Structure formats: structure tokens, C-alpha cells
Short mmCIF file of C-alpha atoms and ligand atoms in Angstrom, two decimals:
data_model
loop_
_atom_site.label_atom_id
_atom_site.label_comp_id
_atom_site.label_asym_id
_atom_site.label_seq_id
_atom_site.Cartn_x
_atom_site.Cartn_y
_atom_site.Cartn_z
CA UNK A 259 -1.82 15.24 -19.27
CA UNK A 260 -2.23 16.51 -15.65
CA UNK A 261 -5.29 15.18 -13.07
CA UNK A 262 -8.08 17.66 -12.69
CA UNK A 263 -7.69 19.56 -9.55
CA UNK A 264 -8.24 17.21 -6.48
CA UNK A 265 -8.51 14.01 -8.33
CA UNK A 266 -8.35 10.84 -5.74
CA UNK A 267 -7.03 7.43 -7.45
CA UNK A 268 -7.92 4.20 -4.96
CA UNK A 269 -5.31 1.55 -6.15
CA UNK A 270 -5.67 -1.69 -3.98
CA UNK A 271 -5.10 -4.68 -4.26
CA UNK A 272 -2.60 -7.72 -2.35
CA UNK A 273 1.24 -8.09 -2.03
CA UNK A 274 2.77 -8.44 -4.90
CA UNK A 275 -0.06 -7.47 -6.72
CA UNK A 276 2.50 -4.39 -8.53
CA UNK A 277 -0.35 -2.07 -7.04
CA UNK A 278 2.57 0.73 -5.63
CA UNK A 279 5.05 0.33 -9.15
CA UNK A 280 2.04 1.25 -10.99
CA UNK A 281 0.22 3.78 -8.55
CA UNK A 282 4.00 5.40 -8.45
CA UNK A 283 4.00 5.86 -12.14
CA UNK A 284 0.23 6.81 -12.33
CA UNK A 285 1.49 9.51 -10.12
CA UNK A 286 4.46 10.63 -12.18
CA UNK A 287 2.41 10.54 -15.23
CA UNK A 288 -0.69 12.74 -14.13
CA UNK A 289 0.71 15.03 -11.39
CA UNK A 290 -0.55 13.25 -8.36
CA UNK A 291 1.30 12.90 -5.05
CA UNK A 292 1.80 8.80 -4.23
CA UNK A 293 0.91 7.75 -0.77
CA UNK A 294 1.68 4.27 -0.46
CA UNK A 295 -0.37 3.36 2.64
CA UNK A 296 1.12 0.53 3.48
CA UNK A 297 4.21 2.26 4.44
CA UNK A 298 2.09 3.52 7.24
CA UNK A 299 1.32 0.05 8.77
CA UNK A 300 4.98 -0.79 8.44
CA UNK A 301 6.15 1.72 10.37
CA UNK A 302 2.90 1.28 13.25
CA UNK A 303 4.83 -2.59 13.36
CA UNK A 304 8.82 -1.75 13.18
CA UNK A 305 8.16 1.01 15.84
CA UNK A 306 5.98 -0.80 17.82
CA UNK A 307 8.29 -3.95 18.04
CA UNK A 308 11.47 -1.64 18.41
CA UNK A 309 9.69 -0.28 21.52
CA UNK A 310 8.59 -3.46 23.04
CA UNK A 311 5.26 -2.99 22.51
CA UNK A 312 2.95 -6.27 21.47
CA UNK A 313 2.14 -6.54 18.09
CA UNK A 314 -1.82 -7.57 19.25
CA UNK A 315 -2.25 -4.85 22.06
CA UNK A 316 -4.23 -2.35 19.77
CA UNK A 317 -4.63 0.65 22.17
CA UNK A 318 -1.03 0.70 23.13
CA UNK A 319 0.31 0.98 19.12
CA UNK A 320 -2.53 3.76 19.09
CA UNK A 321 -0.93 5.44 21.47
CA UNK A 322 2.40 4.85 20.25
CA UNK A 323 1.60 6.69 16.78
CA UNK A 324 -0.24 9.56 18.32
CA UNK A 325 3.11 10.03 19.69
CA UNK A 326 5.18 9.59 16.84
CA UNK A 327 2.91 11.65 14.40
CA UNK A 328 5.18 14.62 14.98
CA UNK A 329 8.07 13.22 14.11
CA UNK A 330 6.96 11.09 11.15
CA UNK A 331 7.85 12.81 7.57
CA UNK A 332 6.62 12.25 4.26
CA UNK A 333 8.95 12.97 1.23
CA UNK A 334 8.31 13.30 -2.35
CA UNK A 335 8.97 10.08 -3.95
CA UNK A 336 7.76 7.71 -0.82
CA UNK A 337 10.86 8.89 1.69
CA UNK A 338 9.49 7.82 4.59
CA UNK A 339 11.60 9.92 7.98
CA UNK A 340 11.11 9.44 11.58
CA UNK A 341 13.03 11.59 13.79
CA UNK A 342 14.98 13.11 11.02
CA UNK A 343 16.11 9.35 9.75
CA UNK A 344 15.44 7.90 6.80
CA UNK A 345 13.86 4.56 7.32
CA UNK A 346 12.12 3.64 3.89
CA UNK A 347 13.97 0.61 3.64
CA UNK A 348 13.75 -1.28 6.81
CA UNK A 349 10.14 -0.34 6.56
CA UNK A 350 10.43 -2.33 3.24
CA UNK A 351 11.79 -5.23 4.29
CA UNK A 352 10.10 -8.67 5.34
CA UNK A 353 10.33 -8.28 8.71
CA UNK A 354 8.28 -4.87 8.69
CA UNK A 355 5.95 -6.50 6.17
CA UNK A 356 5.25 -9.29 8.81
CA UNK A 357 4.20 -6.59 12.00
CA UNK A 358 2.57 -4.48 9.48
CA UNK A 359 0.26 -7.51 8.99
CA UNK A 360 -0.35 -8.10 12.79
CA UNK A 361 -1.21 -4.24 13.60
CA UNK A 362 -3.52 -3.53 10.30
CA UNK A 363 -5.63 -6.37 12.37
CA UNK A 364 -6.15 -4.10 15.18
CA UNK A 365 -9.59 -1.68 14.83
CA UNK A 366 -7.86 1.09 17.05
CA UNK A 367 -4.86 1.27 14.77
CA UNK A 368 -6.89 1.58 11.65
CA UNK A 369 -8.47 4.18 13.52
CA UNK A 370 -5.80 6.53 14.01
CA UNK A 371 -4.07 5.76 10.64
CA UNK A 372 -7.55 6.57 8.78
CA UNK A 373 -7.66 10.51 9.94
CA UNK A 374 -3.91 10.36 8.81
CA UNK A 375 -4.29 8.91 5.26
CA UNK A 376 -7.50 11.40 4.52
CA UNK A 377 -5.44 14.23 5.67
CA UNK A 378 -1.99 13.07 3.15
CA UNK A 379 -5.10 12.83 0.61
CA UNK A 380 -7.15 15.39 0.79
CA UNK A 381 -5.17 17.92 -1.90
CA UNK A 382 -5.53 15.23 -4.64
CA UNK A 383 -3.45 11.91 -4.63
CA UNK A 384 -3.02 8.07 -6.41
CA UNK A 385 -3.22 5.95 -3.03
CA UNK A 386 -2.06 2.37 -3.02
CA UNK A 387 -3.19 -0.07 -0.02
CA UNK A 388 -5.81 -2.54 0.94
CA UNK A 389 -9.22 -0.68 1.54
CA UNK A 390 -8.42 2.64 0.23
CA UNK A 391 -11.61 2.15 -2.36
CA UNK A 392 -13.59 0.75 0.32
CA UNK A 393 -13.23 2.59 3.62
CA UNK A 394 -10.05 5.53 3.18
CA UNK A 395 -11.10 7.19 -0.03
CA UNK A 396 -14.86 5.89 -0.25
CA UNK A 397 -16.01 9.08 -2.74
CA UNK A 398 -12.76 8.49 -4.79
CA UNK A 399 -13.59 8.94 -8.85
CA UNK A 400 -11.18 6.04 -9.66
CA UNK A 401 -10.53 2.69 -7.91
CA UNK A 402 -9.05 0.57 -9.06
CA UNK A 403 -7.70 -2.97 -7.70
CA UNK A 404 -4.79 -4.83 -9.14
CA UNK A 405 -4.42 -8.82 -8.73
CA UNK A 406 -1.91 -11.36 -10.25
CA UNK A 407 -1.64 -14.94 -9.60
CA UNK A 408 -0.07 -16.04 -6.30
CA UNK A 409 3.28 -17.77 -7.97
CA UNK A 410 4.03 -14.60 -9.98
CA UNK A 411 3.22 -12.35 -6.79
CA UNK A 412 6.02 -14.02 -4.91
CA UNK A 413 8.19 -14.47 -8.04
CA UNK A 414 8.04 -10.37 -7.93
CA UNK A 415 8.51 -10.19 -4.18
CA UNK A 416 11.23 -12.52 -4.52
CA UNK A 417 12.92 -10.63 -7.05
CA UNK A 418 12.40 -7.47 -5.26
CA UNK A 419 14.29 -9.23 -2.21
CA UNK A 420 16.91 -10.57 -3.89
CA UNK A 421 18.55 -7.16 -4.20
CA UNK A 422 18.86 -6.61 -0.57
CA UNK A 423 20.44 -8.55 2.12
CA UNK A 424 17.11 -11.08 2.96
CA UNK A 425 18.65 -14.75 1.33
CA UNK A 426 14.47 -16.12 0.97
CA UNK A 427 14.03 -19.22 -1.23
CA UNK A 428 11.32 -18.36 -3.66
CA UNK A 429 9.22 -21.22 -2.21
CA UNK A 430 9.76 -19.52 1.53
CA UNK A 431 8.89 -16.18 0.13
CA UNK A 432 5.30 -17.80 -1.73
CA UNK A 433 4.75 -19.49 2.22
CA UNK A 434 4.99 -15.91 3.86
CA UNK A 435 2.53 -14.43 0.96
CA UNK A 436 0.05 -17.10 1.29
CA UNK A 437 0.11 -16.45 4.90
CA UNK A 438 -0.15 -12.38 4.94
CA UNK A 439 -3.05 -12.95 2.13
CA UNK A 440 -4.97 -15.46 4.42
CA UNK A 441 -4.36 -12.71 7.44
CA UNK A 442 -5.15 -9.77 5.40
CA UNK A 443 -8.29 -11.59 4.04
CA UNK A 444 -9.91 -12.77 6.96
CA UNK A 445 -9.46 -10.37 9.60
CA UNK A 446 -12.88 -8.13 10.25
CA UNK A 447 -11.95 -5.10 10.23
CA UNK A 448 -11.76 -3.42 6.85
CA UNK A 449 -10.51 -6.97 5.02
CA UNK A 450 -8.80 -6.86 1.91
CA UNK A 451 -11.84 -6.58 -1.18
CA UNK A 452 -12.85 -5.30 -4.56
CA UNK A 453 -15.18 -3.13 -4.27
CA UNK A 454 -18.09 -2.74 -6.39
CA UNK A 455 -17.10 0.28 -7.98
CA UNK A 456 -13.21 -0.71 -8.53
CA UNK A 457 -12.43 -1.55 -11.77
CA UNK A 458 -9.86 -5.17 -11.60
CA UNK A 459 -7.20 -5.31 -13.70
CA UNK A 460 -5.26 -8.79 -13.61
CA UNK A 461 -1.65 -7.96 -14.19
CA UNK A 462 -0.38 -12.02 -14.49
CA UNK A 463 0.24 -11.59 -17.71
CA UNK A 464 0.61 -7.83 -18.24
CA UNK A 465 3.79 -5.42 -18.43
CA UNK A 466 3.94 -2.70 -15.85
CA UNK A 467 3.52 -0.39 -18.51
CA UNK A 468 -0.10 -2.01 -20.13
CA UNK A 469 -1.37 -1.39 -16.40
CA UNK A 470 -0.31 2.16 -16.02
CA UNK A 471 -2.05 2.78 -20.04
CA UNK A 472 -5.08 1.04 -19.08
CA UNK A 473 -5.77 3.04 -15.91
CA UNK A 474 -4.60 5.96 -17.64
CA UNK A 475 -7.07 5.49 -20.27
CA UNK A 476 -10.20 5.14 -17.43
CA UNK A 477 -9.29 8.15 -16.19
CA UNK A 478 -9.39 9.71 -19.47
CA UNK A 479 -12.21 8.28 -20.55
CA UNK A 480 -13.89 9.47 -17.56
CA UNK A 481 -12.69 13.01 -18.50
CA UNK A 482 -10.41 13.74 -15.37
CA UNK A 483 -7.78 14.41 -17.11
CA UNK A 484 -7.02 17.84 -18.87
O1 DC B 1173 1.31 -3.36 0.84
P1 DC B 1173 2.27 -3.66 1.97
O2 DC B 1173 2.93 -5.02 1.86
O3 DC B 1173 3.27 -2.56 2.19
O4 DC B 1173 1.36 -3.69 3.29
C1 DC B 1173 1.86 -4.06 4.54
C2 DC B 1173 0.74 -4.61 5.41
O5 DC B 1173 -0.15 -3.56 5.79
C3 DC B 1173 -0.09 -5.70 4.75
O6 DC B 1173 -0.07 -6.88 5.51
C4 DC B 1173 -1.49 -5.17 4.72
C5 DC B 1173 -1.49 -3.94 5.56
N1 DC B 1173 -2.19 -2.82 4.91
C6 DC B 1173 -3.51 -2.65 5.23
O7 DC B 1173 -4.07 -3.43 5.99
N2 DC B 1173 -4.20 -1.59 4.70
C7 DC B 1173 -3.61 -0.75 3.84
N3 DC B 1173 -4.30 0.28 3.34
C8 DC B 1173 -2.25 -0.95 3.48
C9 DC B 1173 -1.57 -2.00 4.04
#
């Protein structure tokens, strides 16, 4: 089972939501690259505060990742190197999670992460974020956008956490969700939404593996897969 040539999958949806597990093993299954766009914004925040620069000043984190473009790498299986470092797990950790939130506010940083994403995409890719249906990959033939209940977002967050060296209460890790979904919601530009083409699949309830068969069977269904 392997994507027809060029084949763009939107998966969006919040944190938590078990949008990049799934888009990963859509991916995998189908022959598709995985971009995990949020990745992206973490690293415009963890550079950005590592240089000083404020997390609201849009132009200057524009700046900062013209800059950095050069020396930012992206590896098969979402390595993420800058300057010949891996950094793919600070840039997964709470604290990159929280600037990532404050920069995808800015218009200008949107801006010069949007040319970026439809460059990583333009071959064919499953992309996982918050307005990949709706603004990155607008003429994508599948979008799709994955929610779950708030409690069993952060329960999976939490979980998620636990392995590393962050010590969160599960009730301190639901506060930080509810406030990243408020900020992520509200802010104007490109704000976290289904759009009307996306198909929602609510995973409360479902295995990882019932999401990855149901999308698989859209795209089948919708014959592009060969
Ligand atoms: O999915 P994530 O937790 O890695 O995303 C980190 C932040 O980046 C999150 O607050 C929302 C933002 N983001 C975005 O605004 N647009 C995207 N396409 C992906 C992430």
C-alpha cells in the first residue's frame, strides 16, 4: 500500500490530540515523509529565548530564522539538527511547547515558517500541526483533524512527560493545556480550526491503531492509494 505520487495528508488538530503518533504511522504505513510542524514553532521559541530575543517581538524571531534556516536539518524519523546538534528533545519538552505557543501568535513568524513547510511538502508528505488543512496545505486531498477530550489530552501529555526529567502533576499539566488551547484558539492569525473539508475523528475513546485504519481507509476509499 504506497501513496500515489505526491499525495499531501493535512493532520491537525490540538495538543494531545495523538495527531503526530498517528500522522507518524500514517507515514510509515503509506510511504510518506512526516513533517511534524510543530517542531518548527518549537525551535522559532527555544532559539529565540536562548538568544535573548522576546518571545512577542515578531520581526526580530523572523529574522532570527532567516538566519538559522541554513543550519536547521531535517532527519528521517522527525530528527530535528541545528548546527550539527541534535535537539529533538529539548524542542519536545514543556518549556519549548510554552515559546512555541507565544511565537505561532506572531503573523511575521507564520510568515517565514509557511514558505518553509510548503517547501518540506511539496514532494508528497502526512503533515501534522494546527492549520496545515486550512492555510499550509490548502489543496491537500486529505485533512484530517484529530480531537480527544481535554482530561485524556493531558492524561497523554502527562504520560508522555513522565518519562523524562519534567516532575508535572497531572492536574498542572491539564492547567498548561487549557491554557495553550485558549492561546492557540483565540489568537487571529491562522487560529486553530476544522476546516470544512477535514474529516474529525474523535480519538477519546479510540486506540492509536483504529485512528491510523480509519484514515487509512479514507484515503483508500478515495483511491490514493495503489
Ligand atoms: O503540536 P505542538 O505542541 O508541537 O505545537 C507547539 C505549538 O506550536 C503550539 O502551541 C501550537 C503551535 N503550532 C501552530 O501554531 N501551528 C502549527 N502548524 C503547529 C504548531
Amino acid at each position: 500500500m504506497k501513496a500515489v505520487p505526491g499525495l499531501q495528508v493535512a493532520i491537525d488538530g490540538p495538543s494531545g490530540s495523538g495527531k503526530g503518533t498517528v500522522a507518524a504511522l500514517v507515514g510509515d504505513a503509506i510511504g510518506l515523509p512526516v513533517l511534524d510542524s510543530g517542531l518548527l514553532y518549537r525551535f522559532a521559541g527555544w532559539r529565540a529565548q536562548a538568544l535573548g530575543i522576546a518571545l512577542d517581538d515578531g520581526s526580530a524571531v523572523a529574522a532570527m530564522l532567516a538566519e538559522a534556516g541554513d543550519q536547521l536539518a531535517w532527519l528521517p524519523g522527525g530528527v530535528v539538527q541545528f548546527a550539527g546538534r541534535d535537539c529533538t528533545s529539548t524542542l519536545r519538552g514543556e518549556d519549548a511547547g510554552a515559546a512555541a505557543s507565544a511565537v505561532a501568535a506572531l503573523p511575521e513568524v507564520r510568515e517565514a515558517l509557511l514558505t518553509l513547510q510548503r517547501t518540506l511538502a511539496k514532494d508528497g508528505c502526512v503533515m501534522d500541526g494546527r492549520d496545515i488543512g486550512s492555510v499550509v496545505l490548502p489543496e491537500a486531498q486529505a485533512k484530517f483533524f484529530l480531537t480527544a477530550s481535554r482530561r485524556e489530552r493531558a492524561r497523554r501529555r502527562w504520560l508522555q512527560l513522565k518519562g523524562s526529567d519534567h516532575a508535572l502533576s497531572l492536574d498542572a499539566v491539564d492547567a498548561e493545556l487549557q491554557a495553550r488551547d485558549a492561546r492557540d484558539a483565540a489568537r487571529d492569525a491562522a487560529p486553530l480550526l476544522a476546516v470544512a473539508d477535514a474529516i474529525t475523528i474523535d480519538s477519546t475513546t479510540l486506540r492509536v491503531d483504529q485512528v491510523v485504519d480509519r484514515i487509512l481507509a479514507v484515503l483508500a476509499r478515495r483511491k490514493l492509494l495503489r
